[in-house]
mmCIF file of C-alpha atoms and ligand atoms in Angstrom:
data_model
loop_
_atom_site.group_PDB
_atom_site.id
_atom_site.type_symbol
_atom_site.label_atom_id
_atom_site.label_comp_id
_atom_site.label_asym_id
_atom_site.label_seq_id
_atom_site.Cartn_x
_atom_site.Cartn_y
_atom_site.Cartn_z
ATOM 1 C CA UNK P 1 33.372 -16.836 -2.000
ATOM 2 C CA UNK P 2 31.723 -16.077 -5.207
ATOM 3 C CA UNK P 3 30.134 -12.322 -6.766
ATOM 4 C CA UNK P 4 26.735 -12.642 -6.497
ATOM 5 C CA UNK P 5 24.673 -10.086 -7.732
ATOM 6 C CA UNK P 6 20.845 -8.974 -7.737
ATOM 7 C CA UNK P 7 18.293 -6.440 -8.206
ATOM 8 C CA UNK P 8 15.061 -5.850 -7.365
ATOM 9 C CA UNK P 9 12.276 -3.672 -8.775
ATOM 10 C CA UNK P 10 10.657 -0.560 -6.648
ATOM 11 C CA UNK P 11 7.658 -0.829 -8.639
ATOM 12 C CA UNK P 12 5.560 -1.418 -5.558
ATOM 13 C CA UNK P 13 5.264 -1.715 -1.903
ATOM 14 C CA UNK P 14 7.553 -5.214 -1.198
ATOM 15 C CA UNK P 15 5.637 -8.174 0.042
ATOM 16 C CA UNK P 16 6.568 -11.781 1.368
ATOM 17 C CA UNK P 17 7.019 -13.495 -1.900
ATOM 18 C CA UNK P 18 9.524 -10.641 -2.523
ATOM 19 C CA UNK P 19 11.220 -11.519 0.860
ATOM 20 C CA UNK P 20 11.984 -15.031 0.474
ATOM 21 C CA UNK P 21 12.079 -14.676 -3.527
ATOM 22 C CA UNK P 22 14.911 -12.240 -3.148
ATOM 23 C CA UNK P 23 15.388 -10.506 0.361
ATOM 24 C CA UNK P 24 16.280 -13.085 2.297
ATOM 25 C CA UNK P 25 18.704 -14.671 0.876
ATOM 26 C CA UNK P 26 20.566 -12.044 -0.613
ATOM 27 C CA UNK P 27 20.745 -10.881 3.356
ATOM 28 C CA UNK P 28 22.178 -14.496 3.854
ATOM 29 C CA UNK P 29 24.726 -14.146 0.966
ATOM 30 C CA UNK P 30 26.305 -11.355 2.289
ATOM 31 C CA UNK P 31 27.720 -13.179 5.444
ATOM 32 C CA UNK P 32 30.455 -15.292 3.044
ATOM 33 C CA UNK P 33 30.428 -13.891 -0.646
ATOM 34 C CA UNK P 34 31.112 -10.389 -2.170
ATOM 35 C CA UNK P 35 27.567 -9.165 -2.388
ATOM 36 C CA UNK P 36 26.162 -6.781 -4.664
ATOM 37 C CA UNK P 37 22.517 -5.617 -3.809
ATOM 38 C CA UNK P 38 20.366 -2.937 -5.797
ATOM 39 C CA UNK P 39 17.402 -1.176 -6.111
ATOM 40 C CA UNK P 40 16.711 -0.718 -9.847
ATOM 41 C CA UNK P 41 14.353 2.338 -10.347
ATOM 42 C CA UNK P 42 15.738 2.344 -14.178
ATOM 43 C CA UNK P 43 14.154 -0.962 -14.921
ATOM 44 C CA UNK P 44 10.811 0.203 -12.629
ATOM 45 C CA UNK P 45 10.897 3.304 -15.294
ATOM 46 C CA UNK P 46 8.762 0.867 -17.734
ATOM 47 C CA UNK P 47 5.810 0.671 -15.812
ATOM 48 C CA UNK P 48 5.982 3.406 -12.756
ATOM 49 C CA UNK P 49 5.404 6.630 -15.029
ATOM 50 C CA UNK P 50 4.785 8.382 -11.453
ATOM 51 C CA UNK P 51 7.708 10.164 -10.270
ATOM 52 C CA UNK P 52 6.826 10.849 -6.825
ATOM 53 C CA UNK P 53 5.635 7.176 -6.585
ATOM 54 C CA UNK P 54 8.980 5.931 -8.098
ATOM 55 C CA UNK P 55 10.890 8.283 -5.543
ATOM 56 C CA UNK P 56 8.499 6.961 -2.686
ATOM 57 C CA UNK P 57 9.240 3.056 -3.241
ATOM 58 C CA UNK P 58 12.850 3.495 -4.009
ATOM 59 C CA UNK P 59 13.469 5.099 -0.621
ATOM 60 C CA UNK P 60 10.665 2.628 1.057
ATOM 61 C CA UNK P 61 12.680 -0.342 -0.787
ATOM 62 C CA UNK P 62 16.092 0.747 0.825
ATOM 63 C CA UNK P 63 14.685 1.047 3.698
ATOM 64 C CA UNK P 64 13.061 -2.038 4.121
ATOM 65 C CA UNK P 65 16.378 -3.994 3.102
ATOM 66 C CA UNK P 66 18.581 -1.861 5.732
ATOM 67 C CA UNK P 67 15.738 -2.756 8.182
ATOM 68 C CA UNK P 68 15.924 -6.837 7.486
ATOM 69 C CA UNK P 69 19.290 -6.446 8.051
ATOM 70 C CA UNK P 70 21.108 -6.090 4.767
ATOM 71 C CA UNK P 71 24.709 -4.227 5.955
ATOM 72 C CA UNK P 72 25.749 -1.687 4.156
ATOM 73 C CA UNK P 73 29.551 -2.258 5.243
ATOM 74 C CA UNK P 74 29.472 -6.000 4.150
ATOM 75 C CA UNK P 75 28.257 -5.482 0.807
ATOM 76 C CA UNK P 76 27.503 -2.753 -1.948
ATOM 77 C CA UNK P 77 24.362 -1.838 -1.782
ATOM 78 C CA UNK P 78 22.758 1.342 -4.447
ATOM 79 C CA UNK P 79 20.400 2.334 -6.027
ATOM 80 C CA UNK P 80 20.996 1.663 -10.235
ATOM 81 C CA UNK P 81 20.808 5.099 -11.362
ATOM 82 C CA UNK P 82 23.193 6.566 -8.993
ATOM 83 C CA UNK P 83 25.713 5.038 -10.953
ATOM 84 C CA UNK P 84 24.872 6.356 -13.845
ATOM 85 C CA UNK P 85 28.017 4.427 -15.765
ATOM 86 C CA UNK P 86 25.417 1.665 -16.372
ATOM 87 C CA UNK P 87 23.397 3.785 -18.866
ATOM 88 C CA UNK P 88 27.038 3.901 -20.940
ATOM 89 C CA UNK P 89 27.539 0.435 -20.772
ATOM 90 C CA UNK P 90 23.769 -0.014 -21.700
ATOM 91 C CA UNK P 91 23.892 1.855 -24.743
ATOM 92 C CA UNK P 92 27.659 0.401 -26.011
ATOM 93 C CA UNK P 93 26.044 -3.281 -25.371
ATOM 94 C CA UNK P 94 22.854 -2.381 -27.231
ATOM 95 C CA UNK P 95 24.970 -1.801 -30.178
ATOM 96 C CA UNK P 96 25.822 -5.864 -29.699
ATOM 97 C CA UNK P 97 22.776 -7.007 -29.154
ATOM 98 C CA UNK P 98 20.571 -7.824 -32.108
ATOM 99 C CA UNK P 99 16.501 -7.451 -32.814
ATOM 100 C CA UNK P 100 16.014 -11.083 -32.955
ATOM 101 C CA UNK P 101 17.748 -11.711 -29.287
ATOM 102 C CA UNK P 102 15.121 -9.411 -27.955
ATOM 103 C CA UNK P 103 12.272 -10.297 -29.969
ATOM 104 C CA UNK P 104 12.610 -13.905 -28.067
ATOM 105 C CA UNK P 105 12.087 -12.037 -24.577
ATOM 106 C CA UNK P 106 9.521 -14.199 -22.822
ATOM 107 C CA UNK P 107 8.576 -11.588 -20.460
ATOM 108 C CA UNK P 108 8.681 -8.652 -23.545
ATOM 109 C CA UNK P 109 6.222 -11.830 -25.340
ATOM 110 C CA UNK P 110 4.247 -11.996 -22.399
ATOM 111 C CA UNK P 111 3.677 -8.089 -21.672
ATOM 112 C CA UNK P 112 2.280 -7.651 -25.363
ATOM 113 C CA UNK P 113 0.127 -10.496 -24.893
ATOM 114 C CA UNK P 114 -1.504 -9.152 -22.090
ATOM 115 C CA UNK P 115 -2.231 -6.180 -24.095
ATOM 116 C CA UNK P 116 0.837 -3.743 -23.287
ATOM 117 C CA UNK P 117 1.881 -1.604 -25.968
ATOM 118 C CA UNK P 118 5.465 -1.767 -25.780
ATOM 119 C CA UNK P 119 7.798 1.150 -25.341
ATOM 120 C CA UNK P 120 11.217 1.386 -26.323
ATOM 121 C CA UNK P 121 12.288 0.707 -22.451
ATOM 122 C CA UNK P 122 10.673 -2.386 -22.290
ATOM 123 C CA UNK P 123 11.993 -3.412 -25.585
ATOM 124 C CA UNK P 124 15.706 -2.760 -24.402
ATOM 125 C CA UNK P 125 15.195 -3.930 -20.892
ATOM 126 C CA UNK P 126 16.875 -6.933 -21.083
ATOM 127 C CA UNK P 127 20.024 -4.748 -22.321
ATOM 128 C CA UNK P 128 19.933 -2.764 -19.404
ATOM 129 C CA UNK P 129 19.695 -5.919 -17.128
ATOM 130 C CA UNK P 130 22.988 -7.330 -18.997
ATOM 131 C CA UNK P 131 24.674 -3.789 -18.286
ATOM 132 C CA UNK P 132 23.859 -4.288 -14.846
ATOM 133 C CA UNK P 133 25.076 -7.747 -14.385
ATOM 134 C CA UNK P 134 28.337 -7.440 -16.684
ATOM 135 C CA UNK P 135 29.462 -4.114 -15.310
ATOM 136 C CA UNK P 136 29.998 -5.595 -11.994
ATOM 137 C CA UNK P 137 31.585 -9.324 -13.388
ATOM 138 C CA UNK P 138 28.656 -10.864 -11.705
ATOM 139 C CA UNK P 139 29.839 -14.692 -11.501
ATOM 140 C CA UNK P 140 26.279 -15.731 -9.725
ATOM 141 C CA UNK P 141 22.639 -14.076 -10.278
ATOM 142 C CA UNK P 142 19.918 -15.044 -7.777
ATOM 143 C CA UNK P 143 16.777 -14.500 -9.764
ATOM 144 C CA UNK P 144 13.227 -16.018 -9.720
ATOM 145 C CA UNK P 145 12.339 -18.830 -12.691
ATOM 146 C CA UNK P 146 10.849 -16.088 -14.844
ATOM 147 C CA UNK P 147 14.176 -14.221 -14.710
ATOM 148 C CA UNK P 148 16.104 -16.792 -16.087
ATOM 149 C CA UNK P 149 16.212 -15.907 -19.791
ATOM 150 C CA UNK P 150 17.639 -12.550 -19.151
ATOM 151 C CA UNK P 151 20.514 -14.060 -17.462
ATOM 152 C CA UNK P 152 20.582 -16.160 -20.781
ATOM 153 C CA UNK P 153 20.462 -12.885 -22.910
ATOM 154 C CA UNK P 154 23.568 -11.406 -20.752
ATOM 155 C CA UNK P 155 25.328 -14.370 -21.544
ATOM 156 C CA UNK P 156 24.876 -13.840 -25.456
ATOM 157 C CA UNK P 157 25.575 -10.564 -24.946
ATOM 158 C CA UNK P 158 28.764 -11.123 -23.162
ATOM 159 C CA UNK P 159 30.246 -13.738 -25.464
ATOM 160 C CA UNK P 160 29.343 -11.567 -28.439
ATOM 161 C CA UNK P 161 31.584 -8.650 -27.021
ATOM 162 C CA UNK P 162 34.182 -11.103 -25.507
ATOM 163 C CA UNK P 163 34.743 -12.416 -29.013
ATOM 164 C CA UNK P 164 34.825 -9.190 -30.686
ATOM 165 C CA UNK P 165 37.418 -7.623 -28.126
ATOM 166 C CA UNK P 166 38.763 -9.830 -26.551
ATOM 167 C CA UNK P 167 38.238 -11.393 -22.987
ATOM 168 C CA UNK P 168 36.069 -8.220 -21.201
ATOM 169 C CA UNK P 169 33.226 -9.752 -18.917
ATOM 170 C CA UNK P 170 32.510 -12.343 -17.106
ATOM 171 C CA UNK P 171 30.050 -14.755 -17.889
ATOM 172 C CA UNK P 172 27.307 -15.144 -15.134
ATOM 173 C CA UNK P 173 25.341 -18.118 -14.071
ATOM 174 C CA UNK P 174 21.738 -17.759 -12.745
ATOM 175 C CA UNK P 175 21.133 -18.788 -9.378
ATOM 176 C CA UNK P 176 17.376 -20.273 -9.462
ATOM 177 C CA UNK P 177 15.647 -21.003 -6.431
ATOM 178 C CA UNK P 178 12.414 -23.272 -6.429
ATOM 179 C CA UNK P 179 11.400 -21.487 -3.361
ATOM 180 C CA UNK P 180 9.793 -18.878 -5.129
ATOM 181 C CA UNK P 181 7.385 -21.028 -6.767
ATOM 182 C CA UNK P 182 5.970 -21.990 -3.422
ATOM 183 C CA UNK P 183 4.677 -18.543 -2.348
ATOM 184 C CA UNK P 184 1.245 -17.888 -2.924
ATOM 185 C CA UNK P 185 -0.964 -14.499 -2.925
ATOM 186 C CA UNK P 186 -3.899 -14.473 -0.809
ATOM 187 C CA UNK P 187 -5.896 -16.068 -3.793
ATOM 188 C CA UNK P 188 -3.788 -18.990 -4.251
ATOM 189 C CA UNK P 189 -1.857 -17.962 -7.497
ATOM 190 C CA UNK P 190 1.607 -16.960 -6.974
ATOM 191 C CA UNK P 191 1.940 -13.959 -4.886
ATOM 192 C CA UNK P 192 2.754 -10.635 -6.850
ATOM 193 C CA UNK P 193 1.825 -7.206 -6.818
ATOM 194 C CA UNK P 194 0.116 -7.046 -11.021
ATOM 195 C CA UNK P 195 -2.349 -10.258 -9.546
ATOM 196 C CA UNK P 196 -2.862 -7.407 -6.025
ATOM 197 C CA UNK P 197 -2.709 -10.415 -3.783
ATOM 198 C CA UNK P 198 0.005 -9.732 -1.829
ATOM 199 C CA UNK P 199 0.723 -9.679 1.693
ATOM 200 C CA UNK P 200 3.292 -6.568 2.622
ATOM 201 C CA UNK P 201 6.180 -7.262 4.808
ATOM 202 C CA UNK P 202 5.916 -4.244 6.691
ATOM 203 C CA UNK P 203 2.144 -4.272 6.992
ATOM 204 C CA UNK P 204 0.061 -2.801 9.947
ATOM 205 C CA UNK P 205 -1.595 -5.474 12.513
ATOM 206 C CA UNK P 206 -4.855 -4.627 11.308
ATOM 207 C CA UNK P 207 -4.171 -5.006 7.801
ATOM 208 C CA UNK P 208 -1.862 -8.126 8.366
ATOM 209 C CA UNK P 209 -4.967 -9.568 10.219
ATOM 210 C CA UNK P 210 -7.118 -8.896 7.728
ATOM 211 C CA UNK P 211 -5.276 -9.991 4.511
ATOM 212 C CA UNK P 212 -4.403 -13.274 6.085
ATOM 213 C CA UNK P 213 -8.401 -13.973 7.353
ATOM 214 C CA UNK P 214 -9.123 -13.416 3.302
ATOM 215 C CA UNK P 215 -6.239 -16.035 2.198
ATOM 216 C CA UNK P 216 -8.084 -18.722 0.461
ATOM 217 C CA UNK P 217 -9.153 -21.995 1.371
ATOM 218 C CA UNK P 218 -11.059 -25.270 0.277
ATOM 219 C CA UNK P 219 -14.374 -25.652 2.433
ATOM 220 C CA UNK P 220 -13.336 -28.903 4.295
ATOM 221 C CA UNK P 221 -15.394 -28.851 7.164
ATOM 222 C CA UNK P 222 -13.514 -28.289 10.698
ATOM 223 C CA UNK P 223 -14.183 -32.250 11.869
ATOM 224 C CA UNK P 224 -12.843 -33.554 8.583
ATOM 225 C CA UNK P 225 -8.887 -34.271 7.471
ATOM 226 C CA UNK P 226 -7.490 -31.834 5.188
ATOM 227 C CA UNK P 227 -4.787 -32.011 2.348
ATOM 228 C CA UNK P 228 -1.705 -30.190 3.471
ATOM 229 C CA UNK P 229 0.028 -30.361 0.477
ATOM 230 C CA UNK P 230 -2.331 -28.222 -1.557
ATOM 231 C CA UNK P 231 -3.274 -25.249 1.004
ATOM 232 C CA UNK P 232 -2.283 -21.813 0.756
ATOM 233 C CA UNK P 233 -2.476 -21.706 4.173
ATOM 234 C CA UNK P 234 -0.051 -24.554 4.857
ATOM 235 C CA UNK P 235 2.646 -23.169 2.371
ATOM 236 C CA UNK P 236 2.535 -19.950 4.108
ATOM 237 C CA UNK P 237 2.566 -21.245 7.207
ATOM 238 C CA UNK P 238 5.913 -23.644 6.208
ATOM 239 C CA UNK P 239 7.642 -19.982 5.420
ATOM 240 C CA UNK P 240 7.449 -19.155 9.055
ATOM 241 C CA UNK P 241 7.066 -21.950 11.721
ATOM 242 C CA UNK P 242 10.015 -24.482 12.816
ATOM 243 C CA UNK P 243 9.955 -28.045 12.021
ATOM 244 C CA UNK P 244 8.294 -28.794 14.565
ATOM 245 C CA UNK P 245 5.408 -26.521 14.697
ATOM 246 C CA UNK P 246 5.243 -27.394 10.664
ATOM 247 C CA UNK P 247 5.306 -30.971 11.575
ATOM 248 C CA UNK P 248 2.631 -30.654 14.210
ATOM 249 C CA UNK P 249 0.066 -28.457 11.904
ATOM 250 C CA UNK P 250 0.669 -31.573 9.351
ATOM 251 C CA UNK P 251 -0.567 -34.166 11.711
ATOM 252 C CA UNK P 252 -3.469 -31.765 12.729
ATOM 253 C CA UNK P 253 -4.659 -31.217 9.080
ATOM 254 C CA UNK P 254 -4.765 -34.937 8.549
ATOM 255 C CA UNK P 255 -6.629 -35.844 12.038
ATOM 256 C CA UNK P 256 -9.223 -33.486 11.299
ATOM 257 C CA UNK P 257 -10.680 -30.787 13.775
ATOM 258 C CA UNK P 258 -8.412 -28.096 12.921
ATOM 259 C CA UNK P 259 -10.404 -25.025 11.141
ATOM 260 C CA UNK P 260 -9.244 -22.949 8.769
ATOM 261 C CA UNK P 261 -10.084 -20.123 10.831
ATOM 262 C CA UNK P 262 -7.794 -21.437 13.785
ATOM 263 C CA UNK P 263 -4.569 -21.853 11.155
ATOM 264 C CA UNK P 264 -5.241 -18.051 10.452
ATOM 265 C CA UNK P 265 -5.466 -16.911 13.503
ATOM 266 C CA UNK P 266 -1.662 -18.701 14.003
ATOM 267 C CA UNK P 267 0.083 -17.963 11.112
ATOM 268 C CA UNK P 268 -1.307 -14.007 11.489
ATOM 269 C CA UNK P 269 0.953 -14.406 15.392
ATOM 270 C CA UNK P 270 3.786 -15.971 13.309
ATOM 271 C CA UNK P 271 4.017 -13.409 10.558
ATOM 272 C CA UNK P 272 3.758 -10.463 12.901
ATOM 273 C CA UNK P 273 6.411 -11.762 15.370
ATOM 274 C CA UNK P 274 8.785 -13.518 12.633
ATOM 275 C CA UNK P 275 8.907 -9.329 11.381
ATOM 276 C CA UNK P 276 8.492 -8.133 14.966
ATOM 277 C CA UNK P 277 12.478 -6.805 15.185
ATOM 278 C CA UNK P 278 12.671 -5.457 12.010
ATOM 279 C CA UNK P 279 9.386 -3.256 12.240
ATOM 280 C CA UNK P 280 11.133 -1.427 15.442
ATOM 281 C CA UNK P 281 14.149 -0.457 12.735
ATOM 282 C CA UNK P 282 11.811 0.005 10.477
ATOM 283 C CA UNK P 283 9.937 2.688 11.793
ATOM 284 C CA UNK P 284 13.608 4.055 12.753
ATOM 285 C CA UNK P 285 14.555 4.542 9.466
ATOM 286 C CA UNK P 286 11.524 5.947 8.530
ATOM 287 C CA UNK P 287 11.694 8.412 10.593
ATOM 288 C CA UNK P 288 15.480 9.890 9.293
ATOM 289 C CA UNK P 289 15.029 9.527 5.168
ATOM 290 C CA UNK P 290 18.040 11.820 4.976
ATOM 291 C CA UNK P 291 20.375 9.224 6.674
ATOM 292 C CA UNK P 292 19.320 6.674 4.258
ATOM 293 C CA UNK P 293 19.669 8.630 1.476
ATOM 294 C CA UNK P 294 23.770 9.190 2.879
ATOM 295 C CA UNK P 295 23.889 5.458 3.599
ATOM 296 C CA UNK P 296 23.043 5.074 -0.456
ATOM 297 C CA UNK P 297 25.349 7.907 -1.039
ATOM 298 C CA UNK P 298 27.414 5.737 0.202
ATOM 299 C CA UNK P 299 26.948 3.079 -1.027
ATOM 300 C CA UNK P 300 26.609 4.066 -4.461
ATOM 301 C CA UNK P 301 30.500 5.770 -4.048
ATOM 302 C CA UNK P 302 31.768 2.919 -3.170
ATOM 303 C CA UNK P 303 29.790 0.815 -6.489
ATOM 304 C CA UNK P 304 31.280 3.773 -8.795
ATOM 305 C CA UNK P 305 34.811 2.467 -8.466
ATOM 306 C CA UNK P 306 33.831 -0.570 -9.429
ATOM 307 C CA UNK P 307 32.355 0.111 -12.427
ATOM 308 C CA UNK P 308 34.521 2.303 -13.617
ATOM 309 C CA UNK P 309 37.127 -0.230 -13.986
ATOM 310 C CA UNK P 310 34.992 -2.132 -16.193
ATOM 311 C CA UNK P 311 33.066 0.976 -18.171
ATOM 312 C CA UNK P 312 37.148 2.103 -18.790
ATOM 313 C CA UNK P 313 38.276 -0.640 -20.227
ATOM 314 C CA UNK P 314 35.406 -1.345 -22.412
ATOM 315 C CA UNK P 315 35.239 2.350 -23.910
ATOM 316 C CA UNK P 316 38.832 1.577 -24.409
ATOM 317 C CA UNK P 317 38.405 -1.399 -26.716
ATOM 318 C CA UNK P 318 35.553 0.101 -28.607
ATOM 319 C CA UNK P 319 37.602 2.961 -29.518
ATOM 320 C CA UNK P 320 35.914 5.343 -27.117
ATOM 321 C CA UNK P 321 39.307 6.976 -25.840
ATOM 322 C CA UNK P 322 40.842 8.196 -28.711
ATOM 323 C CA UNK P 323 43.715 9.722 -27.495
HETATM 324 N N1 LIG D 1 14.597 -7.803 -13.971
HETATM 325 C C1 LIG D 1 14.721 -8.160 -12.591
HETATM 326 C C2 LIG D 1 13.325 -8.431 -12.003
HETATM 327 O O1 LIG D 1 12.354 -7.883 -12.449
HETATM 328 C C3 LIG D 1 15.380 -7.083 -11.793
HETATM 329 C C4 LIG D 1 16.783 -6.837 -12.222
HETATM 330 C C5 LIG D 1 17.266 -5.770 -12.901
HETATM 331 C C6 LIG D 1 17.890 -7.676 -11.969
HETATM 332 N N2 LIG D 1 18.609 -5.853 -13.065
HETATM 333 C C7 LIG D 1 19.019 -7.033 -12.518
HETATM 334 C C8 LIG D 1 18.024 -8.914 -11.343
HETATM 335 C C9 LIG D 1 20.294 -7.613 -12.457
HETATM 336 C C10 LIG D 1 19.279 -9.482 -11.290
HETATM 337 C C11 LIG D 1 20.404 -8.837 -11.846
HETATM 338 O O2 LIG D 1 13.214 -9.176 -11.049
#
């Protein structure tokens, strides 16, 4: 039974590499740990300057997690700037946190060299993602590979303050799967919304069919054997079939006389049925925006108390309660 903790970004519509990046098994964790899920519109600030397209995802986000089954009464699940103690914390660790820490952000590094001119949000980001994990005591942090660092920052963050004032927060540990590595976009590379390759979880049939008739292929004739172990298709299809059905498509790719066109047409029926019980909730909640917006009411009550304890006796050591 550990604290596991994780956010994720509504900078977009959420698609499959986001689901078994992130969704999935944060839905899994709940069953035996104390789970702490989020939705962190703060973070999506730096790049959604749109606020009725920031409002849109947020509420599409929570809805998509209550549909795959994330349960509100087994976990705390919010949305970040509902508790709005995490913008304290961010500031009061900020003042910890030197230039130089930042300045080594791979993902800040990587945003400028793709040509971003960087605001003061992006800059502190990684301040705000330490406020999120330390106001909680986070012991474990599911994140993807490129993630990783920021966990690191926290860390440096968190030792800084603990050895200033005194034992405070808890020092996380990432939680890294290599699963995420193995989901491609439609074009091959990994699957994310900035490359627009993805494949949406909640997608119509029409769409769905025609997203996964565009995912790219070698052109291995149909007679000939084909290579498994570098396909798109294949590593899509692994996400969704049993062993057995995985095991059989394996054998047919090396045989030969399987097309392309015939995997397609399969992994299209496996995605649309593996989803098939969430859509029905999913066009539920849709329909009733106000009773997800009291679930992360809620929800984000019920995170409050939790942070306070922390936020209080932080502002306490920093001599922010002078009395
Ligand atoms: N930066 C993370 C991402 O883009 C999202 C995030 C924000 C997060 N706060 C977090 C992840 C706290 C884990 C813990 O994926």
């Amino acid at each position: 039974m550990a604290r596991i903790l994780s956010g994720i970004q509504p900078s977009g519509t959420l698609h499959l590499g986001n689901y078994f990046a992130m969704m999935k098994r944060m839905i899994e964790f709940q069953n035996d740990n104390e789970l702490f899920c989020f939705i962190v519109n703060y973070h999506a600030m730096t790049t959604v300057h749109d606020g009725g397209l920031l409002r849109q995802n947020t509420l599409d986000a929570a809805m998509d997690f209550l549909a795959l089954g994330l349960d509100p009464d087994r976990c705390f699940f919010w949305v970040q700037s509902d508790v709005p103690e995490v913008m304290e914390l961010t500031w009061i660790l900020g003042c910890h946190t030197s230039m130089g820490l930042l300045e080594r952000s791979h993902s800040y590094k990587d945003k400028i060299a793709r040509g971003h001119t960087p605001g003061w949000g992006l800059f502190s980001y990684p301040v705000l993602m330490a406020a999120d994990i330390l106001l909680y005591q986070a012991e474990l942090v599911p994140v993807g590979k490129d993630q990783k660092q920021h966990v690191e920052i926290t860390r440096d963050i968190a030792m800084r303050f603990n050895g200033l004032f005194g034992e405070t927060f808890t020092l996380p540990e990432p939680l890294i799967s290599d699963e995420i590595a193995l989901i491609p976009g439609v074009d091959g590379q990994k699957m994310s919304k900035s490359y627009g390759n993805t494949i949406n979880i909640f997608e119509t049939e029409k769409e769905l069919k025609k997203k996964v008739m565009r995912i790219v292929t070698d052109s291995t004739p149909v007679e000939s054997p084909k290579n498994p172990d570098t396909c798109n298709l294949f590593a899509l299809y692994r996400l969704f079939a049993s062993a057995e059905k995985l095991e059989g498509l394996r054998e047919r790719y090396l045989k030969g006389g399987t097309g392309y066109g015939e995997v397609k047409k399969e992994l299209f029926g496996l995605i649309w049925e593996y989803f098939a019980p969430f859509r029905e909730r999913r066009q539920r909640l849709s329909g009733d925006p106000a009773a997800v917006a009291e679930v992360l009411a809620a929800g984000a009550e019920k995170t409050r108390a939790v942070a306070a304890r922390t936020l209080d006796a932080v502002k306490e050591k920093v001599g922010l309660r002078y009395l």
